[in-house]
PDB file of C-alpha atoms in Angstrom:
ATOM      1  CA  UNK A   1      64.766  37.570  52.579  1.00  0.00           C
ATOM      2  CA  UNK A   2      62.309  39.267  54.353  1.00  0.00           C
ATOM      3  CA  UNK A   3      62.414  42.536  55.179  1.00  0.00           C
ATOM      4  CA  UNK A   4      58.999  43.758  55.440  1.00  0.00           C
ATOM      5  CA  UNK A   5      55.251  43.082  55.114  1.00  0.00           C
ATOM      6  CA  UNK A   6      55.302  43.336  51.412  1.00  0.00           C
ATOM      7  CA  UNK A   7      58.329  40.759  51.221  1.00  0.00           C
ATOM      8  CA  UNK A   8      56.091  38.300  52.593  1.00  0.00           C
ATOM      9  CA  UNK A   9      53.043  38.664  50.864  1.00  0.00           C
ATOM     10  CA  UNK A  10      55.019  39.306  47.555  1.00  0.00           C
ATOM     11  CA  UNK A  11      56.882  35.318  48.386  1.00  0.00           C
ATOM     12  CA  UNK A  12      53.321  33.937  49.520  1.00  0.00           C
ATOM     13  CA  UNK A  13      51.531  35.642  45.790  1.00  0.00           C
ATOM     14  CA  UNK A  14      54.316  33.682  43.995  1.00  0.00           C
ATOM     15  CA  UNK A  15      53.856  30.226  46.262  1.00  0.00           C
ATOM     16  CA  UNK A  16      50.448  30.100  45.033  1.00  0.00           C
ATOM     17  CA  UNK A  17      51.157  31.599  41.576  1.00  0.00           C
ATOM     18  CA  UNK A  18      53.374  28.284  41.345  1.00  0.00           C
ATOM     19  CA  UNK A  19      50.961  26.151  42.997  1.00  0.00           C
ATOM     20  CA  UNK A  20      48.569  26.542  40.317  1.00  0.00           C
ATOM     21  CA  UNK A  21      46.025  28.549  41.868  1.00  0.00           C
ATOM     22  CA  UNK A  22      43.466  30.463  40.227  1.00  0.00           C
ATOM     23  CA  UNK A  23      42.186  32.272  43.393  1.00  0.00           C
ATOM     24  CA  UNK A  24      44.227  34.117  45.725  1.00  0.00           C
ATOM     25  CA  UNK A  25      42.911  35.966  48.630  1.00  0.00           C
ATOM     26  CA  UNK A  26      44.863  38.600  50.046  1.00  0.00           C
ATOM     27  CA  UNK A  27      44.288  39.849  53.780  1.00  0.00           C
ATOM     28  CA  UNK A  28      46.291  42.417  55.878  1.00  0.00           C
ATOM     29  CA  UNK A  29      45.893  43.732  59.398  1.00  0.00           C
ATOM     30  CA  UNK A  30      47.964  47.183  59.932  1.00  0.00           C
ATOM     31  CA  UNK A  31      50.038  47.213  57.472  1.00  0.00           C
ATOM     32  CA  UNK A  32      51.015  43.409  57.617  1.00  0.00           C
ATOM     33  CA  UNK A  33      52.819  43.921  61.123  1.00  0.00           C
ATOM     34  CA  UNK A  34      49.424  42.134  62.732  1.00  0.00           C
ATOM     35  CA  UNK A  35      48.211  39.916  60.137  1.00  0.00           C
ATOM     36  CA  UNK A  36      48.891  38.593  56.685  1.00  0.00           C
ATOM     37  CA  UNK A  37      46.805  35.739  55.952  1.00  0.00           C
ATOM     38  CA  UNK A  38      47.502  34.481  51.573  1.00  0.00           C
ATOM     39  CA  UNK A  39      44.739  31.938  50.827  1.00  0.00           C
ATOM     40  CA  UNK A  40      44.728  29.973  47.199  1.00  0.00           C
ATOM     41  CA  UNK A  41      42.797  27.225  45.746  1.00  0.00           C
ATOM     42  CA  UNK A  42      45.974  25.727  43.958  1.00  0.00           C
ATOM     43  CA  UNK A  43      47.493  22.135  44.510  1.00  0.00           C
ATOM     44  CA  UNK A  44      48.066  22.186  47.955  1.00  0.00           C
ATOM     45  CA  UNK A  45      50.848  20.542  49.951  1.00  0.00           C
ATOM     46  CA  UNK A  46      50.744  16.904  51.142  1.00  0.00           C
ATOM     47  CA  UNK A  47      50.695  16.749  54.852  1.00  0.00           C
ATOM     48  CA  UNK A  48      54.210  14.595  55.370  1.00  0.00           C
ATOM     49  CA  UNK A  49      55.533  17.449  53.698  1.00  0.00           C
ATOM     50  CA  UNK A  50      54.607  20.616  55.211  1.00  0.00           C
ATOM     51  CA  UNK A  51      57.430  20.435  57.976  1.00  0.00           C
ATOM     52  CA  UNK A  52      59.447  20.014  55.137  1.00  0.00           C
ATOM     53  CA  UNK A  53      58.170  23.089  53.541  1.00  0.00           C
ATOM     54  CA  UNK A  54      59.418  25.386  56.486  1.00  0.00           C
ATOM     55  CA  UNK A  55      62.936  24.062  56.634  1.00  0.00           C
ATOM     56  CA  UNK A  56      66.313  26.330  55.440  1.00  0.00           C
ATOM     57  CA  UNK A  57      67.215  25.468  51.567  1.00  0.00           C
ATOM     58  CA  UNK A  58      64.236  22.726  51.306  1.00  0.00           C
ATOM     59  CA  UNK A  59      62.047  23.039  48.174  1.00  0.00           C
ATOM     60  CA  UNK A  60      58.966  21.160  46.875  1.00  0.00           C
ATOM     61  CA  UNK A  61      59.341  22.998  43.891  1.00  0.00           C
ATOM     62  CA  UNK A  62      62.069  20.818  42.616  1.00  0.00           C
ATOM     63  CA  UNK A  63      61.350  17.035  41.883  1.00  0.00           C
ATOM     64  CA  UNK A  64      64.181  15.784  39.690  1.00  0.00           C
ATOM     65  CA  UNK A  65      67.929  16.813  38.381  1.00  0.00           C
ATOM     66  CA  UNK A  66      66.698  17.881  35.189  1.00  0.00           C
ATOM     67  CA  UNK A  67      64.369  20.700  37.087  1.00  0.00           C
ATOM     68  CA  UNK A  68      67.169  22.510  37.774  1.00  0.00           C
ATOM     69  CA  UNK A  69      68.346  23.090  34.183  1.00  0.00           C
ATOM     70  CA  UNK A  70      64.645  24.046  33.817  1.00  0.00           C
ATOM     71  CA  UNK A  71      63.428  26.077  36.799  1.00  0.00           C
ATOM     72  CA  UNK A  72      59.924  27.293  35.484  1.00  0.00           C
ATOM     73  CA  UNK A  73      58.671  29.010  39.353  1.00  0.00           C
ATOM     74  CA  UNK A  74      59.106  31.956  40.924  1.00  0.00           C
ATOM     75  CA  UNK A  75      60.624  30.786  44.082  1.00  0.00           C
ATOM     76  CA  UNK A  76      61.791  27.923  46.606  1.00  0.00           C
ATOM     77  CA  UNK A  77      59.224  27.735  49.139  1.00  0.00           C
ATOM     78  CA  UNK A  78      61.335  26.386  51.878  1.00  0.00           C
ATOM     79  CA  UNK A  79      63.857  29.493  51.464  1.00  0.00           C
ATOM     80  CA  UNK A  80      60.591  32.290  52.105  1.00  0.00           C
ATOM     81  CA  UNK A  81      58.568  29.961  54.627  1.00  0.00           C
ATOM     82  CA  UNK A  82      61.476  29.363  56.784  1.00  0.00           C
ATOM     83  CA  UNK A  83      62.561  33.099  56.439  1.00  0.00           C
ATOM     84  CA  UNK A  84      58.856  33.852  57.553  1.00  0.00           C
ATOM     85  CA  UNK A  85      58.803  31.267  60.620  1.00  0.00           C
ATOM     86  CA  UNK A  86      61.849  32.604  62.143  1.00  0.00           C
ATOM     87  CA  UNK A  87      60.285  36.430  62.390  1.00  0.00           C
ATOM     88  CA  UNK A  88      56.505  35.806  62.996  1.00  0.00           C
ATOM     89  CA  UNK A  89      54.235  33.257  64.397  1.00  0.00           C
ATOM     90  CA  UNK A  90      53.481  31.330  61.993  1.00  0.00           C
ATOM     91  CA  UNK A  91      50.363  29.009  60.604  1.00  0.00           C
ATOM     92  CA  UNK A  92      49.526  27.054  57.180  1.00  0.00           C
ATOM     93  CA  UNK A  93      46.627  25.128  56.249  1.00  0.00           C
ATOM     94  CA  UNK A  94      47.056  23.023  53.350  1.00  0.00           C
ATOM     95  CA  UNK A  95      45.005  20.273  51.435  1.00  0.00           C
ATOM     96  CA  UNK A  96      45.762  18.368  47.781  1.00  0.00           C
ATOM     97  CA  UNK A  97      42.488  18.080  45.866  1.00  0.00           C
ATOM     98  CA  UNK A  98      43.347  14.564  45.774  1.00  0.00           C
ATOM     99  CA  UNK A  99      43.418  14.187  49.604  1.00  0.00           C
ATOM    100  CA  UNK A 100      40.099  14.114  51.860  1.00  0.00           C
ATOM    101  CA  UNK A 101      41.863  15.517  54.583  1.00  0.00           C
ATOM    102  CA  UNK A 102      44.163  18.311  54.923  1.00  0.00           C
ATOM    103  CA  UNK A 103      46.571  19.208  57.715  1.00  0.00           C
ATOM    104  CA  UNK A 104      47.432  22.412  59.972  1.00  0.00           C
ATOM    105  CA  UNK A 105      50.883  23.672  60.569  1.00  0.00           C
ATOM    106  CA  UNK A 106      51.692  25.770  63.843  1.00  0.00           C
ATOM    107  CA  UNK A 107      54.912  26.778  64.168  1.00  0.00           C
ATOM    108  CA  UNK A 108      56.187  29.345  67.274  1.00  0.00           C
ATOM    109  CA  UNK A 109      59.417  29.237  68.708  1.00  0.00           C
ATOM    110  CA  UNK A 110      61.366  26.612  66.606  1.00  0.00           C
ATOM    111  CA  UNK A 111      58.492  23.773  66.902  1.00  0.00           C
ATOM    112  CA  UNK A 112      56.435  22.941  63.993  1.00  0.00           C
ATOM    113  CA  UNK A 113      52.880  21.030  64.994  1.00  0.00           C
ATOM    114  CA  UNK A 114      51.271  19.039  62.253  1.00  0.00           C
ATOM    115  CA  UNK A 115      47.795  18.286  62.910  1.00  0.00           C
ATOM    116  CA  UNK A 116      44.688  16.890  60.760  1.00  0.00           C
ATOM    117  CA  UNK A 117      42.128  19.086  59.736  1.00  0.00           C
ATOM    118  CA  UNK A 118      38.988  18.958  57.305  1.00  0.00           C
ATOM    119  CA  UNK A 119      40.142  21.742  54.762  1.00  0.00           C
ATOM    120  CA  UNK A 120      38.957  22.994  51.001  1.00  0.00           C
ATOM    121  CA  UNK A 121      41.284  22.070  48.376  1.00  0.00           C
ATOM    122  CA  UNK A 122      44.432  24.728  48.505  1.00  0.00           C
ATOM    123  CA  UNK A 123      46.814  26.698  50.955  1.00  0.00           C
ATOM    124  CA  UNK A 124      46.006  29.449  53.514  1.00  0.00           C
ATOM    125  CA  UNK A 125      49.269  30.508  55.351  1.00  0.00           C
ATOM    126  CA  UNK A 126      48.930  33.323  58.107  1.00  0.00           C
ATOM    127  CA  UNK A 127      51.441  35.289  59.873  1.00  0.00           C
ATOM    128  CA  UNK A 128      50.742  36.886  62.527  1.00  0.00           C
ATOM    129  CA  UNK A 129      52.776  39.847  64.475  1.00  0.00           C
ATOM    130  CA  UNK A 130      55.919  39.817  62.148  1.00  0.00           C
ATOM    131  CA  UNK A 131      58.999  41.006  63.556  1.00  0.00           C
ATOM    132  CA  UNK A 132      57.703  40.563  67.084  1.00  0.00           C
ATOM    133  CA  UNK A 133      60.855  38.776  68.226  1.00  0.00           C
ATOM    134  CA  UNK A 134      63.345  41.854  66.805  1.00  0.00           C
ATOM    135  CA  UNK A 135      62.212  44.724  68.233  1.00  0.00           C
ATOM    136  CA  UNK A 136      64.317  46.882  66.226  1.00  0.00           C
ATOM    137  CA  UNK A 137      63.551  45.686  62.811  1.00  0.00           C
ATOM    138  CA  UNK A 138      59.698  46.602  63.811  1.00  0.00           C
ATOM    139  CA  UNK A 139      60.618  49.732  64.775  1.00  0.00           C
ATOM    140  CA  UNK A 140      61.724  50.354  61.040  1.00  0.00           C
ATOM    141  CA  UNK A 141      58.878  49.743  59.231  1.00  0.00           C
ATOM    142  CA  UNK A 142      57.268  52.180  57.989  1.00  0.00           C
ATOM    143  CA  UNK A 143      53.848  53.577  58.980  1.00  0.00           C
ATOM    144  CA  UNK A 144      50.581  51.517  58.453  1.00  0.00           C
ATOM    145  CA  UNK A 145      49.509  53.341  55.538  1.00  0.00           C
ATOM    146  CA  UNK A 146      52.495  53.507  53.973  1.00  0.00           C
ATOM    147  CA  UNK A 147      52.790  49.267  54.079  1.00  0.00           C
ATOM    148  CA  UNK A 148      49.613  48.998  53.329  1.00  0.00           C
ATOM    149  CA  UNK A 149      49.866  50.703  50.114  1.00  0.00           C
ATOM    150  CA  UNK A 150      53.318  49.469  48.944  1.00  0.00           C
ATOM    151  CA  UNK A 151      51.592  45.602  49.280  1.00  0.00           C
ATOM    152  CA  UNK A 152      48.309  47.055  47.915  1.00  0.00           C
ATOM    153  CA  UNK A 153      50.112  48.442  44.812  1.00  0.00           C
ATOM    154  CA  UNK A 154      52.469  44.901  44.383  1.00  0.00           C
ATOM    155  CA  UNK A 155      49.036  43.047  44.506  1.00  0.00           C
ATOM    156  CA  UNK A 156      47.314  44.861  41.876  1.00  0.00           C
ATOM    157  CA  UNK A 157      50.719  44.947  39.806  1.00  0.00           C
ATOM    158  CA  UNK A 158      50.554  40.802  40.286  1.00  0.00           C
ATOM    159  CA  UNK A 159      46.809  40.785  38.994  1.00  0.00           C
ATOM    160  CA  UNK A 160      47.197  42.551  35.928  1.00  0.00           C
ATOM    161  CA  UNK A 161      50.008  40.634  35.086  1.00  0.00           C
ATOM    162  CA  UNK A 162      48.168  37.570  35.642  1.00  0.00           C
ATOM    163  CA  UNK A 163      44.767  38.112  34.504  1.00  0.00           C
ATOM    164  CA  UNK A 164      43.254  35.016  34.796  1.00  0.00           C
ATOM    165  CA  UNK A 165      43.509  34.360  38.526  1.00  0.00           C
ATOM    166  CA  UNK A 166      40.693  35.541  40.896  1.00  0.00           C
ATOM    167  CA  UNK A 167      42.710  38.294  43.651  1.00  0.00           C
ATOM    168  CA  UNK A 168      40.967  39.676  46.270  1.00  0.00           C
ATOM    169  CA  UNK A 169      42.813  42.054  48.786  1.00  0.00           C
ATOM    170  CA  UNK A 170      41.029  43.315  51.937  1.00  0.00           C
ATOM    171  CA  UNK A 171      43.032  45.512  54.341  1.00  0.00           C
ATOM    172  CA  UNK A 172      41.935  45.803  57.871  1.00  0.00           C
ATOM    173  CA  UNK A 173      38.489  43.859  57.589  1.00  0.00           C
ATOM    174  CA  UNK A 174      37.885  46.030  54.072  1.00  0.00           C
ATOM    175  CA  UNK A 175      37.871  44.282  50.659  1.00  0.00           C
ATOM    176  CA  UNK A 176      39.746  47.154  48.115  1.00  0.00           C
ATOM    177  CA  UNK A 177      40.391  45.074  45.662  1.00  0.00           C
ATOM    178  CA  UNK A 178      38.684  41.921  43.239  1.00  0.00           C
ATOM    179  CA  UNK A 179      39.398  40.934  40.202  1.00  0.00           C
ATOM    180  CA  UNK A 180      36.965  38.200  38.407  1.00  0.00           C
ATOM    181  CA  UNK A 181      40.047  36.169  37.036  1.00  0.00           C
ATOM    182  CA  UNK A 182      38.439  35.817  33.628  1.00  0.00           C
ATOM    183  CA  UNK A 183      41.034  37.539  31.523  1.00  0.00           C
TER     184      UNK A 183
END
């Protein structure tokens, strides 16, 4: 599932896309081999569940039977998130509007750490050194640049198609792109 930087961002754009969000904030470090950080203001994911969210085949995307005649998302978020964990370290943030509190994931190594934190409504998730655990999979990305501008070009593709969300994508501490989200 993931096979480079713009894999991940691409499955983290489509989490929050089916989340409901309305801002997404995109931020890279070197091409996405340092840091990819995908923050949204959507629904958020109750803390009980955010283990749950980083386990093979799990979903939160599918509530009943009937969804499954009807699949109206982009993804499964277990499938990407687990995908993710296994080949980075790993951190979300989440917090339901509903909720006072939200809750921290860390997970390195196999060992997910839930932990309560005071959070804005929404989802950050941040991955840090992808592909530091396979060596030779690293060694096949491409250069900076060129990951940089594959994701860069898959963002802005994303916010025309979906004109009434808020993007913002800043590359190595540099915002290049925001869109006002108002059609």
């Amino acid at each position: 599932v993931i096979e480079r930087p713009l894999s991940v961002v691409k499955e983290l754009i489509e989490n929050s896309l089916d989340a409901g969000a309305t801002a997404i904030d995109v931020e890279l470090g070197q091409g996405g081999k340092v840091l990819i950080s995908v923050k949204d203001n959507g629904g958020g994911i109750v803390p009980e569940e955010l283990p749950l969210a980083v386990e093979k085949h799990a979903t939160s995307k599918i509530s009943s039977e009937a969804d499954l005649e009807a699949i109206s998302t982009l993804g499964y978020r277990g499938e990407a998130l687990s995908s993710v964990c296994a080949v980075s370290h790993f951190e979300i943030y989440s917090r339901c509007s509903e909720l006072t509190e939200g809750a921290s994931l860390h997970y390195e190594n196999g060992v997910p750490r839930v932990t309560a934190v005071p959070l804005r409504p929404g989802t950050t998730v941040v991955v840090k050194d992808l592909f530091y655990n396979l060596p030779a999979r690293r060694k096949f990305l491409k250069s900076e640049r060129t990951e940089s501008s594959k994701i860069s070009e898959m963002v802005t593709k994303l916010a025309l198609a979906n004109p009434a969300i808020a993007f913002t994508f800043t590359n190595n501490g540099r915002t290049t792109m925001k869109t006002g989200g108002t059609g």
